Amino acid sequence: MNTPIPPVEELALIDRELARLDARRLYLLGRRDWLLRLLHQPATAPADLAAPGPARPGDASAPSAQNVLLTLGAVLLAVAALAFTLLSWGSLGIAGRSAVLAAVTAAALAAPVPLLRRGLGSTAESVAAVELLLTVLDAYALYAVGMPGTDGTAYTAGAAGVLAAVWAGYGLALPKLRIALPAAVLAAQFPLPLAALAAQGGPLEIGWALLATAALDGALALRARAAAVPGALLGVGALLTGAAASWSAASAAEAVGPAGLLLAGAALGAAAAWREPRARAAALAGGLAAVVALGGVARPSLGPAWAVVAHLLVALPLLAAVRVDAIPAAVRGGLARAGAVVAAAAAAAGCSAVVPALVARIRVLDGVWAVTSPARDAYWPGWPIPVTLLITAGAAWWLSRTLSRPEAAVAAVVLAWAGLFTAPELLGLPVAAVFAAQTAVTGAAGVLALTSRARGTGIAAAACALAGAVNVSVGALDGRAATFAVWGLLGAGCAAGAAYGPAPRRVRSGAAVCAVGYATAVLVAGAAVADLAVVWWALPVLAVPAAVAALGPRLGSVRVPSEIAAAAAGALAVVLSAGRTGTLALVLALAGVVCAGAAVRADRRAPGGWAAGALFVAATWVRLADSGVTAPEAYTLPVTVPALAVGFLRRRTDPRASSWTAYGPGLAATLLPSLLAVLGGFSGGVGNWLRPLLLGLAALAVTLVGAQRRLQAPLLLGGAVLAVVALHELAPYVVQVVGALPRWVAPALAGLLLLAVGATYEKRLRDARRLREAIARLG
């Protein structure tokens, strides 16, 4: 078709014309509705009321007001009918009663017909609601007068069935009435359950009645969706009844009846999901019912642990439903979810028995190397737990491969590790076999963590390996041979893992840290076996950071985590030697030597050099304190003077050198030890008032020099020492003054201070910012 204008422009023109026509149509429809309402207005209505326009805020629209009036009218009629039936019924004879029942019911049944014909649907709904209530009252009146000796439950069941049929027929005859069919569905829920109660049936009979009613609701839901909700509720009630009866059965024969009910419910759920794709929950409930039914038959002849295995084996075929394309997706999904739920419950039951077995290892710490294996009475022994965990692990792994779900693979790794790690102990194997098997399982988890390409699986395997290593390491403390064997094997495995290049860096770093930790632990254990004093354990421990520092660049990408772990080992050595000052000084000096050796490398010069200097100074002062030195200035001043001279020359030759590099070490060498002496680090020697005075004057001089020369290190070091000395000297007087003042003074002063700071908050921030910038500009 040829067009005089480009297609794009013509398409836009058509769209605009269609939008204009839609707007015009909406206007005409609104006008038509207004005209119809105008024709139904009384003749005396003011003309201006007919003008269309938006409703004012707070005004009720005509339909809402109409619904309110109709609802109130229906409620009042219902109350009147109820009062008449309960209070005035007995004053009429049989003929009068019959006449009233026939007339009122007939009028109520016939009234909606002309109302619907005239288009008064809301009024017809209200009258129909009253009519439904009248039929209920008629049924009650018939029972109270004509059949008072009849069993109430049986009569109610029959009346509910009759009312359901009558209301259903009435709703089908008048399809425009929306209340009749839902009311019929509601009444249809009662006949069968009430009949079972009237017949004094047991739980199974009531369950069958509920299930039959649910099946009826399912059939009705094909035409009236209102039946779906009560059908689902009654179906769940029937399944719960069958499950309770199955779990309480004392024998397999007693479990057959509940199993039949549950299997029927499973078939009903599967049929509902087959017919309605949105009913996946029905298939899920059906799958669970089938598992409980078949597993419940085997349960009475099994123990609790094997009963879990039986239910799990029944549920596994449901997982395979995801591969059957002939089954609708709703049924496949529901059945597979049912199998997954049962598998998850079985895994939780297995883990609840595994946790006590793992925690029981802690009792070894009460008697290290006492060769007393923990008892297994506190947790669930035997084959069922490992079998359950391994089966669920296999199912999870199959799901991860079938559905490509990484979380299923993670669950498979964790469950497999839990089953294999605890199986030797739960089965009561000899201690040596338990340690051997658990060490092997831990190593296998570590290998998986090193070789796995999936991030989630690798992390899960690494976590399992770490948990297994910690647990078996604690358990190995039961005997000396076990301690060295297990710790040595795990340490060697961690070292091998750290050296495995293709593994992820995070896993290799963790393995390196564990290797350093195991090396430290083995050396501590060796020192304990050699019967050395605790303070001397520090010397073999220092071999670990020395070895790490010697390896240096050979460690590659795991160098940083290895050095951090080695630093922790060095800190442990210092802590172990803290009980004797002479040994502490020796350990500090040796640690300084290790750090100095590491500082030879260019990339470790700064941290290693600072650490070595700090350790050497600390070793020196610990040695002086051990020798009874009370005047540290005699040893520090000879070091400070040449250090400051070297720093002065460094600043002259290199103006870019920081004042901390030039003057920091020299000033700290004297100021800090003297400050410690003032604070109580040394006693005797110099008068109690002279040292603080001299130190304060020296700190003041250093501060003034730093301020004059614009040097950051002297300014901050001298100012800090001066402030600490002043506070130390004034503290006793401040305590006396505070003790003499009333207790309310301190809170009041604090409140005033907070108010003052709050009122000038922004100004204080600006001042602090200026101070920081000024200090940063110093040399």
Coordinates of C-alpha atoms in Angstrom, one line a residue, residues 270 273-281 283-284 321-337:
A270 CA -1.4 -35.1 42.5
A273 CA -1.9 -30.4 40.6
W274 CA -2.3 -32.3 37.3
R275 CA -5.6 -30.5 36.6
E276 CA -4.6 -27.0 37.9
P277 CA -1.0 -25.9 37.2
R278 CA -1.1 -23.4 40.0
A279 CA -1.8 -26.1 42.6
R280 CA 1.9 -27.1 43.3
A281 CA 1.2 -27.1 47.0
A283 CA 1.4 -32.0 44.8
L284 CA 3.8 -31.2 47.6
A321 CA 10.3 -36.6 39.2
V322 CA 12.2 -33.6 37.9
R323 CA 13.6 -35.7 35.1
V324 CA 10.2 -37.1 34.0
D325 CA 9.0 -34.8 31.2
A326 CA 5.7 -36.8 30.8
I327 CA 4.5 -35.4 34.2
P328 CA 3.1 -31.8 34.2
A329 CA 5.5 -29.2 35.6
A330 CA 3.3 -28.5 38.6
V331 CA 3.3 -32.2 39.7
R332 CA 7.0 -32.5 39.0
G333 CA 7.8 -29.5 41.1
G334 CA 5.5 -30.4 44.0
L335 CA 6.8 -34.0 44.2
A336 CA 10.4 -32.9 44.0
R337 CA 9.9 -30.4 46.7

